[in-house]
Amino acid sequence: MSEILRIRDLAIDFNTSEGIVSAVRGVDLKISEGEVLGLVGESGCGKSVTSLAVMGLLPKPEGVLKSGQIIFENKNLTAFREEEWQKIRGNEISMIFQEPMTALNPVLTIGDQLGEVLQVHKGIRLGSKENIDICVENLIKVGIPRPQQVLNEYPHQFSGGMRQRIMIAMALSCDPKLIIADEPTTALDVTIQAQILDLLRELKETMKTSILFITHDLGVIHEMADRVMVMYAGKIVEEGPTKELFANPSHPYTQGLMHSRPGKVKKGDPLYCIPGMVPSGRQQIIGCAFEPRCQYSFRPCKTICPLLEFNEKGHGYACHLSKEGGIANVGKAVNISN
Ligand code: SF4
């Protein structure tokens, strides 16, 4: 599979009234054609900021791309001017947001919103037969009943699940090569969530679009992703093929996330939660960012930043324990290094 997106050493700061916040601190990432990459982590770890950078939507002027490159189909997006972004955004790369009501315009009909995307990116005139036919076809693809009628209706006339289907139809309008789905099911109830995940899976199979799937929900990642990246405090701390990573979670943070899943405790027992908090982006981080929360911390962790190291299965994690044989060998590791 050829590579469609490559991010190299991406670092993003925000200039705030309280000082500089480092949201992303050196992310490397790649997505191949037709692949679903799951990016997982707690709120505030930099997932959404990374995706906004890929869309050229970092808030200006506070969001500053400090370093790195975003290469999409051999084009360096980080060197793009706004006019160039507009040609790519919504056309070759499109986005599905968490809350469709905030992404859809409440005063325009569904037909106008879907049709406008085709007019702007494909030059197919809004209101023309061709434009309407493609809108109807896209609504059918995402399972919207009576699509002709829906074109004349407004977002508030639909349920959350239906609005998310309409957003997906909009994202598909120009046959994008990459879709960024940022928590697309978080605002929906469980049964609707399952339907939207089924739909995305079906679209992945039929359209072969690459998807960057962002969520804090490991269950969703397990169902959707071919490969997983776990992000913590602006960096990737673990990465691997989904099956392999779920079978052998190796970074203490990933293990903590796995233990925090509701299905992991007996009825009546309290849910496990990782002690402590994600560090604020204002804190200067020396050593491992997870150290204050890590039960396995030992001498090098406070001062040396661990690097991602991969095994032959393409599974890697950034933890000093990897050199000591991993968590299973933790007693030995602590003895050696303390
Ligand atoms: Fe824990 Fe140290 Fe590994 Fe960080 S490097 S996760 S502190 S053991």
GROMACS .gro file of N, CA, C and O in nm, residues 280-336:
model
  228
  280SER      N    1   0.013   1.976   3.204
  280SER     CA    2  -0.032   2.091   3.125
  280SER      C    3   0.074   2.122   3.022
  280SER      O    4   0.194   2.099   3.043
  281GLY      N    5   0.030   2.173   2.907
  281GLY     CA    6   0.125   2.206   2.800
  281GLY      C    7   0.221   2.317   2.840
  281GLY      O    8   0.317   2.345   2.769
  282ARG      N    9   0.194   2.383   2.954
  282ARG     CA   10   0.284   2.491   2.997
  282ARG      C   11   0.405   2.437   3.072
  282ARG      O   12   0.505   2.502   3.085
  283GLN      N   13   0.389   2.312   3.123
  283GLN     CA   14   0.500   2.254   3.199
  283GLN      C   15   0.614   2.216   3.105
  283GLN      O   16   0.590   2.158   2.998
  284GLN      N   17   0.736   2.245   3.146
  284GLN     CA   18   0.849   2.198   3.067
  284GLN      C   19   0.871   2.051   3.103
  284GLN      O   20   0.873   2.016   3.222
  285ILE      N   21   0.880   1.966   3.001
  285ILE     CA   22   0.893   1.823   3.032
  285ILE      C   23   1.036   1.777   3.002
  285ILE      O   24   1.085   1.789   2.891
  286ILE      N   25   1.099   1.727   3.107
  286ILE     CA   26   1.232   1.668   3.089
  286ILE      C   27   1.213   1.521   3.125
  286ILE      O   28   1.145   1.490   3.221
  287GLY      N   29   1.268   1.432   3.047
  287GLY     CA   30   1.249   1.290   3.076
  287GLY      C   31   1.116   1.242   3.022
  287GLY      O   32   1.060   1.298   2.928
  288CYS      N   33   1.059   1.137   3.086
  288CYS     CA   34   0.933   1.078   3.038
  288CYS      C   35   0.815   1.158   3.092
  288CYS      O   36   0.803   1.178   3.214
  289ALA      N   37   0.726   1.201   3.002
  289ALA     CA   38   0.611   1.283   3.042
  289ALA      C   39   0.516   1.207   3.135
  289ALA      O   40   0.442   1.267   3.213
  290PHE      N   41   0.518   1.073   3.128
  290PHE     CA   42   0.426   0.993   3.208
  290PHE      C   43   0.482   0.965   3.348
  290PHE      O   44   0.412   0.911   3.434
  291GLU      N   45   0.605   1.005   3.372
  291GLU     CA   46   0.675   0.967   3.496
  291GLU      C   47   0.597   0.997   3.625
  291GLU      O   48   0.585   0.909   3.712
  292PRO      N   49   0.536   1.117   3.640
  292PRO     CA   50   0.466   1.143   3.767
  292PRO      C   51   0.349   1.049   3.793
  292PRO      O   52   0.303   1.038   3.906
  293ARG      N   53   0.300   0.981   3.690
  293ARG     CA   54   0.184   0.893   3.707
  293ARG      C   55   0.221   0.745   3.700
  293ARG      O   56   0.133   0.659   3.709
  294CYS      N   57   0.348   0.718   3.679
  294CYS     CA   58   0.387   0.581   3.645
  294CYS      C   59   0.435   0.503   3.767
  294CYS      O   60   0.528   0.544   3.836
  295GLN      N   61   0.373   0.387   3.790
  295GLN     CA   62   0.412   0.305   3.905
  295GLN      C   63   0.546   0.234   3.882
  295GLN      O   64   0.604   0.179   3.975
  296TYR      N   65   0.593   0.232   3.758
  296TYR     CA   66   0.718   0.161   3.728
  296TYR      C   67   0.838   0.254   3.717
  296TYR      O   68   0.947   0.210   3.681
  297SER      N   69   0.816   0.384   3.744
  297SER     CA   70   0.923   0.483   3.725
  297SER      C   71   1.053   0.439   3.794
  297SER      O   72   1.052   0.392   3.907
  298PHE      N   73   1.162   0.453   3.727
  298PHE     CA   74   1.292   0.427   3.788
  298PHE      C   75   1.391   0.533   3.742
  298PHE      O   76   1.352   0.629   3.674
  299ARG      N   77   1.518   0.519   3.779
  299ARG     CA   78   1.610   0.632   3.772
  299ARG      C   79   1.613   0.713   3.641
  299ARG      O   80   1.601   0.835   3.645
  300PRO      N   81   1.628   0.653   3.522
  300PRO     CA   82   1.642   0.737   3.402
  300PRO      C   83   1.516   0.814   3.364
  300PRO      O   84   1.522   0.910   3.288
  301CYS      N   85   1.400   0.770   3.418
  301CYS     CA   86   1.271   0.823   3.370
  301CYS      C   87   1.256   0.973   3.392
  301CYS      O   88   1.194   1.042   3.313
  302LYS      N   89   1.312   1.025   3.500
  302LYS     CA   90   1.295   1.168   3.531
  302LYS      C   91   1.378   1.258   3.441
  302LYS      O   92   1.346   1.374   3.423
  303THR      N   93   1.485   1.206   3.387
  303THR     CA   94   1.580   1.294   3.317
  303THR      C   95   1.600   1.263   3.170
  303THR      O   96   1.644   1.348   3.094
  304ILE      N   97   1.568   1.141   3.128
  304ILE     CA   98   1.595   1.105   2.987
  304ILE      C   99   1.463   1.071   2.919
  304ILE      O  100   1.385   0.987   2.968
  305CYS      N  101   1.437   1.137   2.805
  305CYS     CA  102   1.312   1.112   2.731
  305CYS      C  103   1.326   0.980   2.654
  305CYS      O  104   1.415   0.967   2.571
  306PRO      N  105   1.238   0.882   2.682
  306PRO     CA  106   1.252   0.754   2.611
  306PRO      C  107   1.210   0.766   2.464
  306PRO      O  108   1.120   0.843   2.431
  307LEU      N  109   1.274   0.691   2.377
  307LEU     CA  110   1.242   0.695   2.234
  307LEU      C  111   1.156   0.576   2.196
  307LEU      O  112   1.162   0.470   2.262
  308LEU      N  113   1.075   0.592   2.089
  308LEU     CA  114   0.993   0.480   2.040
  308LEU      C  115   1.087   0.377   1.979
  308LEU      O  116   1.165   0.409   1.889
  309GLU      N  117   1.081   0.254   2.028
  309GLU     CA  118   1.163   0.149   1.967
  309GLU      C  119   1.073   0.035   1.925
  309GLU      O  120   0.986  -0.007   2.002
  310PHE      N  121   1.094  -0.012   1.802
  310PHE     CA  122   1.002  -0.109   1.741
  310PHE      C  123   1.059  -0.250   1.739
  310PHE      O  124   1.180  -0.268   1.728
  311ASN      N  125   0.967  -0.348   1.747
  311ASN     CA  126   1.011  -0.487   1.726
  311ASN      C  127   0.981  -0.527   1.581
  311ASN      O  128   0.932  -0.447   1.502
  312GLU      N  129   1.007  -0.651   1.550
  312GLU     CA  130   0.992  -0.698   1.410
  312GLU      C  131   0.846  -0.702   1.365
  312GLU      O  132   0.816  -0.709   1.246
  313LYS      N  133   0.751  -0.693   1.460
  313LYS     CA  134   0.608  -0.692   1.423
  313LYS      C  135   0.558  -0.551   1.396
  313LYS      O  136   0.438  -0.530   1.378
  314GLY      N  137   0.647  -0.453   1.401
  314GLY     CA  138   0.606  -0.314   1.378
  314GLY      C  139   0.540  -0.253   1.499
  314GLY      O  140   0.467  -0.155   1.491
  315HIS      N  141   0.562  -0.315   1.616
  315HIS     CA  142   0.503  -0.268   1.742
  315HIS      C  143   0.614  -0.198   1.822
  315HIS      O  144   0.719  -0.257   1.847
  316GLY      N  145   0.589  -0.073   1.858
  316GLY     CA  146   0.692  -0.001   1.933
  316GLY      C  147   0.634   0.077   2.049
  316GLY      O  148   0.516   0.112   2.049
  317TYR      N  149   0.716   0.102   2.150
  317TYR     CA  150   0.673   0.188   2.260
  317TYR      C  151   0.792   0.265   2.315
  317TYR      O  152   0.906   0.222   2.302
  318ALA      N  153   0.759   0.381   2.372
  318ALA     CA  154   0.865   0.470   2.420
  318ALA      C  155   0.871   0.463   2.572
  318ALA      O  156   0.799   0.534   2.642
  319CYS      N  157   0.952   0.372   2.621
  319CYS     CA  158   0.962   0.353   2.766
  319CYS      C  159   1.100   0.292   2.797
  319CYS      O  160   1.143   0.200   2.727
  320HIS      N  161   1.165   0.339   2.901
  320HIS     CA  162   1.297   0.286   2.935
  320HIS      C  163   1.291   0.138   2.974
  320HIS      O  164   1.392   0.069   2.969
  321LEU      N  165   1.171   0.092   3.012
  321LEU     CA  166   1.160  -0.049   3.050
  321LEU      C  167   1.182  -0.142   2.932
  321LEU      O  168   1.213  -0.260   2.950
  322SER      N  169   1.165  -0.090   2.809
  322SER     CA  170   1.182  -0.179   2.693
  322SER      C  171   1.324  -0.235   2.690
  322SER      O  172   1.345  -0.348   2.648
  323LYS      N  173   1.418  -0.158   2.739
  323LYS     CA  174   1.559  -0.205   2.740
  323LYS      C  175   1.582  -0.308   2.851
  323LYS      O  176   1.682  -0.376   2.854
  324GLU      N  177   1.488  -0.312   2.945
  324GLU     CA  178   1.504  -0.402   3.059
  324GLU      C  179   1.413  -0.525   3.046
  324GLU      O  180   1.386  -0.592   3.143
  325GLY      N  181   1.357  -0.542   2.926
  325GLY     CA  182   1.272  -0.659   2.904
  325GLY      C  183   1.124  -0.632   2.923
  325GLY      O  184   1.044  -0.724   2.927
  326GLY      N  185   1.084  -0.505   2.940
  326GLY     CA  186   0.942  -0.469   2.950
  326GLY      C  187   0.889  -0.481   3.091
  326GLY      O  188   0.960  -0.517   3.184
  327ILE      N  189   0.758  -0.453   3.105
  327ILE     CA  190   0.696  -0.450   3.237
  327ILE      C  191   0.702  -0.586   3.306
  327ILE      O  192   0.721  -0.595   3.427
  328ALA      N  193   0.691  -0.692   3.226
  328ALA     CA  194   0.693  -0.825   3.285
  328ALA      C  195   0.821  -0.847   3.365
  328ALA      O  196   0.826  -0.924   3.459
  329ASN      N  197   0.923  -0.773   3.328
  329ASN     CA  198   1.054  -0.791   3.390
  329ASN      C  199   1.085  -0.677   3.488
  329ASN      O  200   1.200  -0.653   3.519
  330VAL      N  201   0.979  -0.609   3.533
  330VAL     CA  202   1.000  -0.482   3.600
  330VAL      C  203   1.086  -0.491   3.727
  330VAL      O  204   1.170  -0.405   3.752
  331GLY      N  205   1.068  -0.598   3.803
  331GLY     CA  206   1.147  -0.612   3.926
  331GLY      C  207   1.295  -0.605   3.895
  331GLY      O  208   1.371  -0.531   3.955
  332LYS      N  209   1.334  -0.682   3.791
  332LYS     CA  210   1.473  -0.686   3.750
  332LYS      C  211   1.518  -0.548   3.704
  332LYS      O  212   1.625  -0.500   3.740
  333ALA      N  213   1.430  -0.479   3.626
  333ALA     CA  214   1.466  -0.350   3.572
  333ALA      C  215   1.498  -0.251   3.685
  333ALA      O  216   1.597  -0.181   3.682
  334VAL      N  217   1.412  -0.249   3.787
  334VAL     CA  218   1.431  -0.155   3.896
  334VAL      C  219   1.561  -0.186   3.971
  334VAL      O  220   1.639  -0.098   4.004
  335ASN      N  221   1.586  -0.317   3.993
  335ASN     CA  222   1.708  -0.352   4.062
  335ASN      C  223   1.832  -0.307   3.988
  335ASN      O  224   1.925  -0.254   4.043
  336ILE      N  225   1.827  -0.325   3.855
  336ILE     CA  226   1.944  -0.289   3.774
  336ILE      C  227   1.969  -0.139   3.780
  336ILE      O  228   2.081  -0.095   3.797
   0.00000   0.00000   0.00000
